[in-house]
Amino acid sequence: MAWTIEQIKEIHNKPLLELVLEAGSVLKKNKKFGEVQISSLLSVKTGGCPEDCGYCPQAARYHTGVDAHGLMKTEEVLNAARDAKENGASRFCMGAAWREVRDNKDFDRILDMVKEVNSLGMQVCCTLGMLTEPQAKKLKEAGLYAYNHNLDTSRENYSNIISTRTYDDRLNTISNVRKAGITVCSGGIIGMGESEADRISMLHTLANLDPQPESVPINALVAVKGTPMEDQPRIEIWDFIRMIAVTRIVLPNTEVRLSAGRNEMSVAEQALCFLAGANSIFAGEKLLTTPNPQFQSDMDMFKVLGLVPSVVEEVHTEPS
Ligand code: SAM
Ligand code: DTB
Ligand code: SF4
C-alpha cells in the first residue's frame, strides 16, 4: 500500500501522546518490545571529503578540526569489531568519508574487511558514499549485510543542504544496493532548519520505497563548529519523538534507529523515543567523529528501562 503525503501529515499532526501510544502499539505488534538492536560504528576513513554536506564535520571545505586519516588497516578494524562484539553489538558499521567508491586498492581492502568481520559472526554494514551496481555486487559477494545511505532530508530541501550531488544520485545508489541483494539502511537528520513538510516528505519517500528499507536511522543534528550549521539550535525533543513515532507507524517492520544526538538526551528523553517505536541504537563512545554515550552508561540505561540487546539468530551472511 502506498502512503500519501496527506496520510503521513495526518499522523504527524496527532496530539503527541496519542501518537506515541499508537506508535508503541505498532512496535509491540511487529517487534519484540523491549529488545533493542545494538550497532557499533567505526570511521575507517576520516575527513577530507570533497562533498559539501552542510551538516558534516568531515567535508574538507569546512574547518572543523577533525583529525583526517586515510583508510585504516584491516587488522585495526578487526580488533575494533571484536571489541564491539564483546560489548554486545550484533552489527558492525564501517564509515568512509568518500563521495563515492572507486575501483582501487582501498576498495579491495574494504572488501577484505567485510569478509573478515562477517566471519566473526557479525552483521556487516558499510557507508561509503555512492556505489555502482557492480560495486554493490562485489560487497554482497564479500558478505555485506547492510548498506547505509541516508536521504537526509526531503527532495525539496536537498539543494539547501548539499549542492555536490542530487537526490536522484542518492536514490540511484539505494536502488543499486537493493539490486545486489543487500539490505537497505536509509534515514535522515532533523534539526537542520527544515520544515515539518520536509520531514513528512522525506518519510513519504522512505515509506514508499519498495520494499521499504530494513533500517531507518533518525539523527538529531549534531551542530559541529566550522560547519555551516554550527549555530543551529538543538532540536526540540518533542519534535524528535514525534519524528520517531511517525517513522514507526509508516515503516512498521523496520528497525528505527535512534542515531546521532543521543549524547545530548537524558535517559527519560530516550525512554520516550523507545516507547515511540525506536528499537535500535548506535553504541560505543564515538559515532564517526562526534561523541556518543559511554557504553556502560547505555547498559545502565538498559537496566533501568528493562531493555535487552537483541540477539541476532543468523548473523553470518553467506558470501555469494
Ligand atoms: N560519506 C558517506 C555518505 O555521505 O553517505 C558516508 C558517511 S556520512 C558521515 C553518513 C551519515 O552521517 C550522513 O548521511 C548523515 O546522515 C550523518 N551525519 C553526518 N554528520 C552529521 C551530523 N553532524 N549530525 C547528524 N548526522 C550526521
Ligand atoms: C547514520 O544515520 N548516522 C550515523 C551512521 N548512519 C553512519 C553517523 C552519524 C554521524 C554523526 C556525526 C559524526 O560523528 O561525525
Ligand atoms: Fe562526505 Fe558523507 Fe560527510 Fe557528505 S556526509 S561530506 S559525503 S562524509
mmCIF file with all atom_site columns, N, CA and C in Angstrom, residues 21-81:
data_model
loop_
_atom_site.group_PDB
_atom_site.id
_atom_site.type_symbol
_atom_site.label_atom_id
_atom_site.label_alt_id
_atom_site.label_comp_id
_atom_site.label_asym_id
_atom_site.label_entity_id
_atom_site.label_seq_id
_atom_site.pdbx_PDB_ins_code
_atom_site.Cartn_x
_atom_site.Cartn_y
_atom_site.Cartn_z
_atom_site.occupancy
_atom_site.B_iso_or_equiv
_atom_site.pdbx_formal_charge
_atom_site.auth_seq_id
_atom_site.auth_comp_id
_atom_site.auth_asym_id
_atom_site.auth_atom_id
_atom_site.pdbx_PDB_model_num
ATOM 1   N N  . LEU A 1 21 ? 1.484  6.593  21.784 1.00 0.00 ? 21 LEU A N  1
ATOM 2   C CA . LEU A 1 21 ? 0.751  5.381  22.152 1.00 0.00 ? 21 LEU A CA 1
ATOM 3   C C  . LEU A 1 21 ? 0.504  4.502  20.923 1.00 0.00 ? 21 LEU A C  1
ATOM 4   N N  . GLU A 1 22 ? 0.096  5.138  19.853 1.00 0.00 ? 22 GLU A N  1
ATOM 5   C CA . GLU A 1 22 ? -0.179 4.389  18.614 1.00 0.00 ? 22 GLU A CA 1
ATOM 6   C C  . GLU A 1 22 ? 1.109  3.757  18.063 1.00 0.00 ? 22 GLU A C  1
ATOM 7   N N  . ALA A 1 23 ? 2.184  4.553  18.050 1.00 0.00 ? 23 ALA A N  1
ATOM 8   C CA . ALA A 1 23 ? 3.451  4.038  17.517 1.00 0.00 ? 23 ALA A CA 1
ATOM 9   C C  . ALA A 1 23 ? 3.960  2.900  18.395 1.00 0.00 ? 23 ALA A C  1
ATOM 10  N N  . GLY A 1 24 ? 3.793  3.042  19.706 1.00 0.00 ? 24 GLY A N  1
ATOM 11  C CA . GLY A 1 24 ? 4.225  1.986  20.638 1.00 0.00 ? 24 GLY A CA 1
ATOM 12  C C  . GLY A 1 24 ? 3.470  0.694  20.357 1.00 0.00 ? 24 GLY A C  1
ATOM 13  N N  . SER A 1 25 ? 2.190  0.804  20.020 1.00 0.00 ? 25 SER A N  1
ATOM 14  C CA . SER A 1 25 ? 1.447  -0.435 19.768 1.00 0.00 ? 25 SER A CA 1
ATOM 15  C C  . SER A 1 25 ? 1.842  -1.049 18.429 1.00 0.00 ? 25 SER A C  1
ATOM 16  N N  . VAL A 1 26 ? 2.221  -0.212 17.463 1.00 0.00 ? 26 VAL A N  1
ATOM 17  C CA . VAL A 1 26 ? 2.734  -0.755 16.189 1.00 0.00 ? 26 VAL A CA 1
ATOM 18  C C  . VAL A 1 26 ? 4.051  -1.501 16.452 1.00 0.00 ? 26 VAL A C  1
ATOM 19  N N  . LEU A 1 27 ? 4.879  -0.921 17.310 1.00 0.00 ? 27 LEU A N  1
ATOM 20  C CA . LEU A 1 27 ? 6.149  -1.582 17.665 1.00 0.00 ? 27 LEU A CA 1
ATOM 21  C C  . LEU A 1 27 ? 5.864  -2.928 18.330 1.00 0.00 ? 27 LEU A C  1
ATOM 22  N N  . LYS A 1 28 ? 4.953  -2.921 19.269 1.00 0.00 ? 28 LYS A N  1
ATOM 23  C CA . LYS A 1 28 ? 4.657  -4.134 20.037 1.00 0.00 ? 28 LYS A CA 1
ATOM 24  C C  . LYS A 1 28 ? 4.107  -5.241 19.139 1.00 0.00 ? 28 LYS A C  1
ATOM 25  N N  . LYS A 1 29 ? 3.331  -4.833 18.141 1.00 0.00 ? 29 LYS A N  1
ATOM 26  C CA . LYS A 1 29 ? 2.720  -5.808 17.233 1.00 0.00 ? 29 LYS A CA 1
ATOM 27  C C  . LYS A 1 29 ? 3.768  -6.436 16.306 1.00 0.00 ? 29 LYS A C  1
ATOM 28  N N  . ASN A 1 30 ? 4.765  -5.643 15.918 1.00 0.00 ? 30 ASN A N  1
ATOM 29  C CA . ASN A 1 30 ? 5.679  -6.103 14.872 1.00 0.00 ? 30 ASN A CA 1
ATOM 30  C C  . ASN A 1 30 ? 7.055  -6.545 15.347 1.00 0.00 ? 30 ASN A C  1
ATOM 31  N N  . LYS A 1 31 ? 7.438  -6.145 16.546 1.00 0.00 ? 31 LYS A N  1
ATOM 32  C CA . LYS A 1 31 ? 8.790  -6.446 17.037 1.00 0.00 ? 31 LYS A CA 1
ATOM 33  C C  . LYS A 1 31 ? 8.693  -6.943 18.468 1.00 0.00 ? 31 LYS A C  1
ATOM 34  N N  . LYS A 1 32 ? 9.813  -7.496 18.968 1.00 0.00 ? 32 LYS A N  1
ATOM 35  C CA . LYS A 1 32 ? 9.817  -7.877 20.383 1.00 0.00 ? 32 LYS A CA 1
ATOM 36  C C  . LYS A 1 32 ? 10.021 -6.616 21.204 1.00 0.00 ? 32 LYS A C  1
ATOM 37  N N  . PHE A 1 33 ? 8.959  -6.181 21.874 1.00 0.00 ? 33 PHE A N  1
ATOM 38  C CA . PHE A 1 33 ? 9.037  -4.941 22.648 1.00 0.00 ? 33 PHE A CA 1
ATOM 39  C C  . PHE A 1 33 ? 10.077 -5.112 23.762 1.00 0.00 ? 33 PHE A C  1
ATOM 40  N N  . GLY A 1 34 ? 10.939 -4.126 23.923 1.00 0.00 ? 34 GLY A N  1
ATOM 41  C CA . GLY A 1 34 ? 11.961 -4.220 24.979 1.00 0.00 ? 34 GLY A CA 1
ATOM 42  C C  . GLY A 1 34 ? 13.305 -4.721 24.465 1.00 0.00 ? 34 GLY A C  1
ATOM 43  N N  . GLU A 1 35 ? 13.309 -5.261 23.234 1.00 0.00 ? 35 GLU A N  1
ATOM 44  C CA . GLU A 1 35 ? 14.594 -5.680 22.655 1.00 0.00 ? 35 GLU A CA 1
ATOM 45  C C  . GLU A 1 35 ? 15.122 -4.557 21.778 1.00 0.00 ? 35 GLU A C  1
ATOM 46  N N  . VAL A 1 36 ? 16.365 -4.190 22.012 1.00 0.00 ? 36 VAL A N  1
ATOM 47  C CA . VAL A 1 36 ? 16.962 -3.100 21.245 1.00 0.00 ? 36 VAL A CA 1
ATOM 48  C C  . VAL A 1 36 ? 18.223 -3.614 20.551 1.00 0.00 ? 36 VAL A C  1
ATOM 49  N N  . GLN A 1 37 ? 18.257 -3.419 19.252 1.00 0.00 ? 37 GLN A N  1
ATOM 50  C CA . GLN A 1 37 ? 19.416 -3.894 18.486 1.00 0.00 ? 37 GLN A CA 1
ATOM 51  C C  . GLN A 1 37 ? 20.565 -2.881 18.639 1.00 0.00 ? 37 GLN A C  1
ATOM 52  N N  . ILE A 1 38 ? 21.761 -3.407 18.823 1.00 0.00 ? 38 ILE A N  1
ATOM 53  C CA . ILE A 1 38 ? 22.916 -2.521 19.005 1.00 0.00 ? 38 ILE A CA 1
ATOM 54  C C  . ILE A 1 38 ? 23.867 -2.630 17.815 1.00 0.00 ? 38 ILE A C  1
ATOM 55  N N  . SER A 1 39 ? 24.164 -1.474 17.233 1.00 0.00 ? 39 SER A N  1
ATOM 56  C CA . SER A 1 39 ? 25.177 -1.408 16.184 1.00 0.00 ? 39 SER A CA 1
ATOM 57  C C  . SER A 1 39 ? 26.365 -0.616 16.704 1.00 0.00 ? 39 SER A C  1
ATOM 58  N N  . SER A 1 40 ? 27.527 -0.972 16.214 1.00 0.00 ? 40 SER A N  1
ATOM 59  C CA . SER A 1 40 ? 28.719 -0.226 16.585 1.00 0.00 ? 40 SER A CA 1
ATOM 60  C C  . SER A 1 40 ? 29.266 0.433  15.320 1.00 0.00 ? 40 SER A C  1
ATOM 61  N N  . LEU A 1 41 ? 29.724 1.667  15.450 1.00 0.00 ? 41 LEU A N  1
ATOM 62  C CA . LEU A 1 41 ? 30.195 2.413  14.272 1.00 0.00 ? 41 LEU A CA 1
ATOM 63  C C  . LEU A 1 41 ? 31.709 2.611  14.342 1.00 0.00 ? 41 LEU A C  1
ATOM 64  N N  . LEU A 1 42 ? 32.348 2.560  13.200 1.00 0.00 ? 42 LEU A N  1
ATOM 65  C CA . LEU A 1 42 ? 33.774 2.908  13.159 1.00 0.00 ? 42 LEU A CA 1
ATOM 66  C C  . LEU A 1 42 ? 34.044 3.698  11.882 1.00 0.00 ? 42 LEU A C  1
ATOM 67  N N  . SER A 1 43 ? 34.712 4.831  12.055 1.00 0.00 ? 43 SER A N  1
ATOM 68  C CA . SER A 1 43 ? 35.111 5.601  10.884 1.00 0.00 ? 43 SER A CA 1
ATOM 69  C C  . SER A 1 43 ? 36.419 5.017  10.377 1.00 0.00 ? 43 SER A C  1
ATOM 70  N N  . VAL A 1 44 ? 36.367 4.287  9.264  1.00 0.00 ? 44 VAL A N  1
ATOM 71  C CA . VAL A 1 44 ? 37.578 3.622  8.765  1.00 0.00 ? 44 VAL A CA 1
ATOM 72  C C  . VAL A 1 44 ? 38.391 4.553  7.855  1.00 0.00 ? 44 VAL A C  1
ATOM 73  N N  . LYS A 1 45 ? 37.773 5.629  7.410  1.00 0.00 ? 45 LYS A N  1
ATOM 74  C CA . LYS A 1 45 ? 38.491 6.655  6.625  1.00 0.00 ? 45 LYS A CA 1
ATOM 75  C C  . LYS A 1 45 ? 37.838 7.985  6.986  1.00 0.00 ? 45 LYS A C  1
ATOM 76  N N  . THR A 1 46 ? 38.626 8.865  7.587  1.00 0.00 ? 46 THR A N  1
ATOM 77  C CA . THR A 1 46 ? 38.032 10.054 8.208  1.00 0.00 ? 46 THR A CA 1
ATOM 78  C C  . THR A 1 46 ? 38.451 11.352 7.522  1.00 0.00 ? 46 THR A C  1
ATOM 79  N N  . GLY A 1 47 ? 37.462 12.237 7.315  1.00 0.00 ? 47 GLY A N  1
ATOM 80  C CA . GLY A 1 47 ? 37.735 13.613 6.871  1.00 0.00 ? 47 GLY A CA 1
ATOM 81  C C  . GLY A 1 47 ? 38.205 13.727 5.425  1.00 0.00 ? 47 GLY A C  1
ATOM 82  N N  . GLY A 1 48 ? 38.399 14.970 5.018  1.00 0.00 ? 48 GLY A N  1
ATOM 83  C CA . GLY A 1 48 ? 38.923 15.240 3.671  1.00 0.00 ? 48 GLY A CA 1
ATOM 84  C C  . GLY A 1 48 ? 37.942 14.950 2.562  1.00 0.00 ? 48 GLY A C  1
ATOM 85  N N  . CYS A 1 49 ? 36.642 14.916 2.863  1.00 0.00 ? 49 CYS A N  1
ATOM 86  C CA . CYS A 1 49 ? 35.647 14.550 1.850  1.00 0.00 ? 49 CYS A CA 1
ATOM 87  C C  . CYS A 1 49 ? 35.366 15.731 0.909  1.00 0.00 ? 49 CYS A C  1
ATOM 88  N N  . PRO A 1 50 ? 35.301 15.471 -0.411 1.00 0.00 ? 50 PRO A N  1
ATOM 89  C CA . PRO A 1 50 ? 35.075 16.565 -1.366 1.00 0.00 ? 50 PRO A CA 1
ATOM 90  C C  . PRO A 1 50 ? 33.638 17.103 -1.403 1.00 0.00 ? 50 PRO A C  1
ATOM 91  N N  . GLU A 1 51 ? 32.683 16.411 -0.769 1.00 0.00 ? 51 GLU A N  1
ATOM 92  C CA . GLU A 1 51 ? 31.284 16.847 -0.812 1.00 0.00 ? 51 GLU A CA 1
ATOM 93  C C  . GLU A 1 51 ? 31.051 18.062 0.100  1.00 0.00 ? 51 GLU A C  1
ATOM 94  N N  . ASP A 1 52 ? 29.906 18.728 -0.073 1.00 0.00 ? 52 ASP A N  1
ATOM 95  C CA . ASP A 1 52 ? 29.655 19.936 0.734  1.00 0.00 ? 52 ASP A CA 1
ATOM 96  C C  . ASP A 1 52 ? 28.445 19.811 1.666  1.00 0.00 ? 52 ASP A C  1
ATOM 97  N N  . CYS A 1 53 ? 28.153 18.606 2.112  1.00 0.00 ? 53 CYS A N  1
ATOM 98  C CA . CYS A 1 53 ? 27.010 18.377 3.018  1.00 0.00 ? 53 CYS A CA 1
ATOM 99  C C  . CYS A 1 53 ? 27.111 19.342 4.211  1.00 0.00 ? 53 CYS A C  1
ATOM 100 N N  . GLY A 1 54 ? 26.103 20.218 4.343  1.00 0.00 ? 54 GLY A N  1
ATOM 101 C CA . GLY A 1 54 ? 26.193 21.334 5.283  1.00 0.00 ? 54 GLY A CA 1
ATOM 102 C C  . GLY A 1 54 ? 26.295 20.943 6.741  1.00 0.00 ? 54 GLY A C  1
ATOM 103 N N  . TYR A 1 55 ? 25.958 19.708 7.066  1.00 0.00 ? 55 TYR A N  1
ATOM 104 C CA . TYR A 1 55 ? 25.973 19.248 8.457  1.00 0.00 ? 55 TYR A CA 1
ATOM 105 C C  . TYR A 1 55 ? 27.280 18.559 8.830  1.00 0.00 ? 55 TYR A C  1
ATOM 106 N N  . CYS A 1 56 ? 28.118 18.271 7.836  1.00 0.00 ? 56 CYS A N  1
ATOM 107 C CA . CYS A 1 56 ? 29.124 17.226 8.081  1.00 0.00 ? 56 CYS A CA 1
ATOM 108 C C  . CYS A 1 56 ? 30.508 17.741 8.472  1.00 0.00 ? 56 CYS A C  1
ATOM 109 N N  . PRO A 1 57 ? 31.001 17.274 9.611  1.00 0.00 ? 57 PRO A N  1
ATOM 110 C CA . PRO A 1 57 ? 32.330 17.671 10.071 1.00 0.00 ? 57 PRO A CA 1
ATOM 111 C C  . PRO A 1 57 ? 33.462 17.114 9.209  1.00 0.00 ? 57 PRO A C  1
ATOM 112 N N  . GLN A 1 58 ? 33.131 16.172 8.300  1.00 0.00 ? 58 GLN A N  1
ATOM 113 C CA . GLN A 1 58 ? 34.196 15.535 7.525  1.00 0.00 ? 58 GLN A CA 1
ATOM 114 C C  . GLN A 1 58 ? 34.387 16.133 6.132  1.00 0.00 ? 58 GLN A C  1
ATOM 115 N N  . ALA A 1 59 ? 33.602 17.145 5.797  1.00 0.00 ? 59 ALA A N  1
ATOM 116 C CA . ALA A 1 59 ? 33.763 17.795 4.491  1.00 0.00 ? 59 ALA A CA 1
ATOM 117 C C  . ALA A 1 59 ? 35.050 18.618 4.527  1.00 0.00 ? 59 ALA A C  1
ATOM 118 N N  . ALA A 1 60 ? 35.921 18.427 3.530  1.00 0.00 ? 60 ALA A N  1
ATOM 119 C CA . ALA A 1 60 ? 37.239 19.080 3.538  1.00 0.00 ? 60 ALA A CA 1
ATOM 120 C C  . ALA A 1 60 ? 37.123 20.596 3.573  1.00 0.00 ? 60 ALA A C  1
ATOM 121 N N  . ARG A 1 61 ? 36.047 21.121 2.963  1.00 0.00 ? 61 ARG A N  1
ATOM 122 C CA . ARG A 1 61 ? 35.963 22.586 2.826  1.00 0.00 ? 61 ARG A CA 1
ATOM 123 C C  . ARG A 1 61 ? 35.618 23.316 4.117  1.00 0.00 ? 61 ARG A C  1
ATOM 124 N N  . TYR A 1 62 ? 35.124 22.595 5.139  1.00 0.00 ? 62 TYR A N  1
ATOM 125 C CA . TYR A 1 62 ? 34.841 23.266 6.415  1.00 0.00 ? 62 TYR A CA 1
ATOM 126 C C  . TYR A 1 62 ? 36.013 22.998 7.362  1.00 0.00 ? 62 TYR A C  1
ATOM 127 N N  . HIS A 1 63 ? 36.267 23.961 8.248  1.00 0.00 ? 63 HIS A N  1
ATOM 128 C CA . HIS A 1 63 ? 37.412 23.770 9.138  1.00 0.00 ? 63 HIS A CA 1
ATOM 129 C C  . HIS A 1 63 ? 36.894 23.392 10.512 1.00 0.00 ? 63 HIS A C  1
ATOM 130 N N  . THR A 1 64 ? 36.826 22.087 10.730 1.00 0.00 ? 64 THR A N  1
ATOM 131 C CA . THR A 1 64 ? 36.152 21.578 11.933 1.00 0.00 ? 64 THR A CA 1
ATOM 132 C C  . THR A 1 64 ? 37.118 20.953 12.928 1.00 0.00 ? 64 THR A C  1
ATOM 133 N N  . GLY A 1 65 ? 38.378 20.871 12.557 1.00 0.00 ? 65 GLY A N  1
ATOM 134 C CA . GLY A 1 65 ? 39.361 20.271 13.471 1.00 0.00 ? 65 GLY A CA 1
ATOM 135 C C  . GLY A 1 65 ? 39.300 18.757 13.519 1.00 0.00 ? 65 GLY A C  1
ATOM 136 N N  . VAL A 1 66 ? 38.550 18.148 12.598 1.00 0.00 ? 66 VAL A N  1
ATOM 137 C CA . VAL A 1 66 ? 38.530 16.671 12.571 1.00 0.00 ? 66 VAL A CA 1
ATOM 138 C C  . VAL A 1 66 ? 39.902 16.169 12.111 1.00 0.00 ? 66 VAL A C  1
ATOM 139 N N  . ASP A 1 67 ? 40.377 15.159 12.792 1.00 0.00 ? 67 ASP A N  1
ATOM 140 C CA . ASP A 1 67 ? 41.683 14.591 12.506 1.00 0.00 ? 67 ASP A CA 1
ATOM 141 C C  . ASP A 1 67 ? 41.554 13.651 11.297 1.00 0.00 ? 67 ASP A C  1
ATOM 142 N N  . ALA A 1 68 ? 41.939 14.144 10.111 1.00 0.00 ? 68 ALA A N  1
ATOM 143 C CA . ALA A 1 68 ? 41.748 13.325 8.904  1.00 0.00 ? 68 ALA A CA 1
ATOM 144 C C  . ALA A 1 68 ? 42.748 12.182 8.878  1.00 0.00 ? 68 ALA A C  1
ATOM 145 N N  . HIS A 1 69 ? 42.301 11.005 8.489  1.00 0.00 ? 69 HIS A N  1
ATOM 146 C CA . HIS A 1 69 ? 43.267 9.921  8.234  1.00 0.00 ? 69 HIS A CA 1
ATOM 147 C C  . HIS A 1 69 ? 42.807 9.043  7.078  1.00 0.00 ? 69 HIS A C  1
ATOM 148 N N  . GLY A 1 70 ? 43.777 8.412  6.434  1.00 0.00 ? 70 GLY A N  1
ATOM 149 C CA . GLY A 1 70 ? 43.478 7.531  5.297  1.00 0.00 ? 70 GLY A CA 1
ATOM 150 C C  . GLY A 1 70 ? 42.843 6.235  5.791  1.00 0.00 ? 70 GLY A C  1
ATOM 151 N N  . LEU A 1 71 ? 42.617 5.323  4.861  1.00 0.00 ? 71 LEU A N  1
ATOM 152 C CA . LEU A 1 71 ? 41.934 4.077  5.207  1.00 0.00 ? 71 LEU A CA 1
ATOM 153 C C  . LEU A 1 71 ? 42.727 3.259  6.225  1.00 0.00 ? 71 LEU A C  1
ATOM 154 N N  . MET A 1 72 ? 42.037 2.836  7.273  1.00 0.00 ? 72 MET A N  1
ATOM 155 C CA . MET A 1 72 ? 42.689 2.059  8.337  1.00 0.00 ? 72 MET A CA 1
ATOM 156 C C  . MET A 1 72 ? 43.153 0.693  7.826  1.00 0.00 ? 72 MET A C  1
ATOM 157 N N  . LYS A 1 73 ? 44.028 0.073  8.621  1.00 0.00 ? 73 LYS A N  1
ATOM 158 C CA . LYS A 1 73 ? 44.487 -1.282 8.278  1.00 0.00 ? 73 LYS A CA 1
ATOM 159 C C  . LYS A 1 73 ? 43.410 -2.290 8.688  1.00 0.00 ? 73 LYS A C  1
ATOM 160 N N  . THR A 1 74 ? 43.318 -3.364 7.927  1.00 0.00 ? 74 THR A N  1
ATOM 161 C CA . THR A 1 74 ? 42.287 -4.373 8.202  1.00 0.00 ? 74 THR A CA 1
ATOM 162 C C  . THR A 1 74 ? 42.381 -4.886 9.637  1.00 0.00 ? 74 THR A C  1
ATOM 163 N N  . GLU A 1 75 ? 43.613 -5.105 10.101 1.00 0.00 ? 75 GLU A N  1
ATOM 164 C CA . GLU A 1 75 ? 43.800 -5.681 11.438 1.00 0.00 ? 75 GLU A CA 1
ATOM 165 C C  . GLU A 1 75 ? 43.249 -4.761 12.531 1.00 0.00 ? 75 GLU A C  1
ATOM 166 N N  . GLU A 1 76 ? 43.473 -3.446 12.369 1.00 0.00 ? 76 GLU A N  1
ATOM 167 C CA . GLU A 1 76 ? 42.951 -2.480 13.370 1.00 0.00 ? 76 GLU A CA 1
ATOM 168 C C  . GLU A 1 76 ? 41.425 -2.507 13.395 1.00 0.00 ? 76 GLU A C  1
ATOM 169 N N  . VAL A 1 77 ? 40.856 -2.606 12.213 1.00 0.00 ? 77 VAL A N  1
ATOM 170 C CA . VAL A 1 77 ? 39.389 -2.618 12.112 1.00 0.00 ? 77 VAL A CA 1
ATOM 171 C C  . VAL A 1 77 ? 38.839 -3.881 12.769 1.00 0.00 ? 77 VAL A C  1
ATOM 172 N N  . LEU A 1 78 ? 39.535 -4.989 12.518 1.00 0.00 ? 78 LEU A N  1
ATOM 173 C CA . LEU A 1 78 ? 39.079 -6.264 13.108 1.00 0.00 ? 78 LEU A CA 1
ATOM 174 C C  . LEU A 1 78 ? 39.120 -6.239 14.625 1.00 0.00 ? 78 LEU A C  1
ATOM 175 N N  . ASN A 1 79 ? 40.167 -5.604 15.166 1.00 0.00 ? 79 ASN A N  1
ATOM 176 C CA . ASN A 1 79 ? 40.250 -5.502 16.634 1.00 0.00 ? 79 ASN A CA 1
ATOM 177 C C  . ASN A 1 79 ? 39.062 -4.724 17.172 1.00 0.00 ? 79 ASN A C  1
ATOM 178 N N  . ALA A 1 80 ? 38.704 -3.628 16.487 1.00 0.00 ? 80 ALA A N  1
ATOM 179 C CA . ALA A 1 80 ? 37.559 -2.836 16.935 1.00 0.00 ? 80 ALA A CA 1
ATOM 180 C C  . ALA A 1 80 ? 36.275 -3.656 16.832 1.00 0.00 ? 80 ALA A C  1
ATOM 181 N N  . ALA A 1 81 ? 36.153 -4.462 15.787 1.00 0.00 ? 81 ALA A N  1
ATOM 182 C CA . ALA A 1 81 ? 34.941 -5.276 15.609 1.00 0.00 ? 81 ALA A CA 1
ATOM 183 C C  . ALA A 1 81 ? 34.837 -6.326 16.716 1.00 0.00 ? 81 ALA A C  1
#
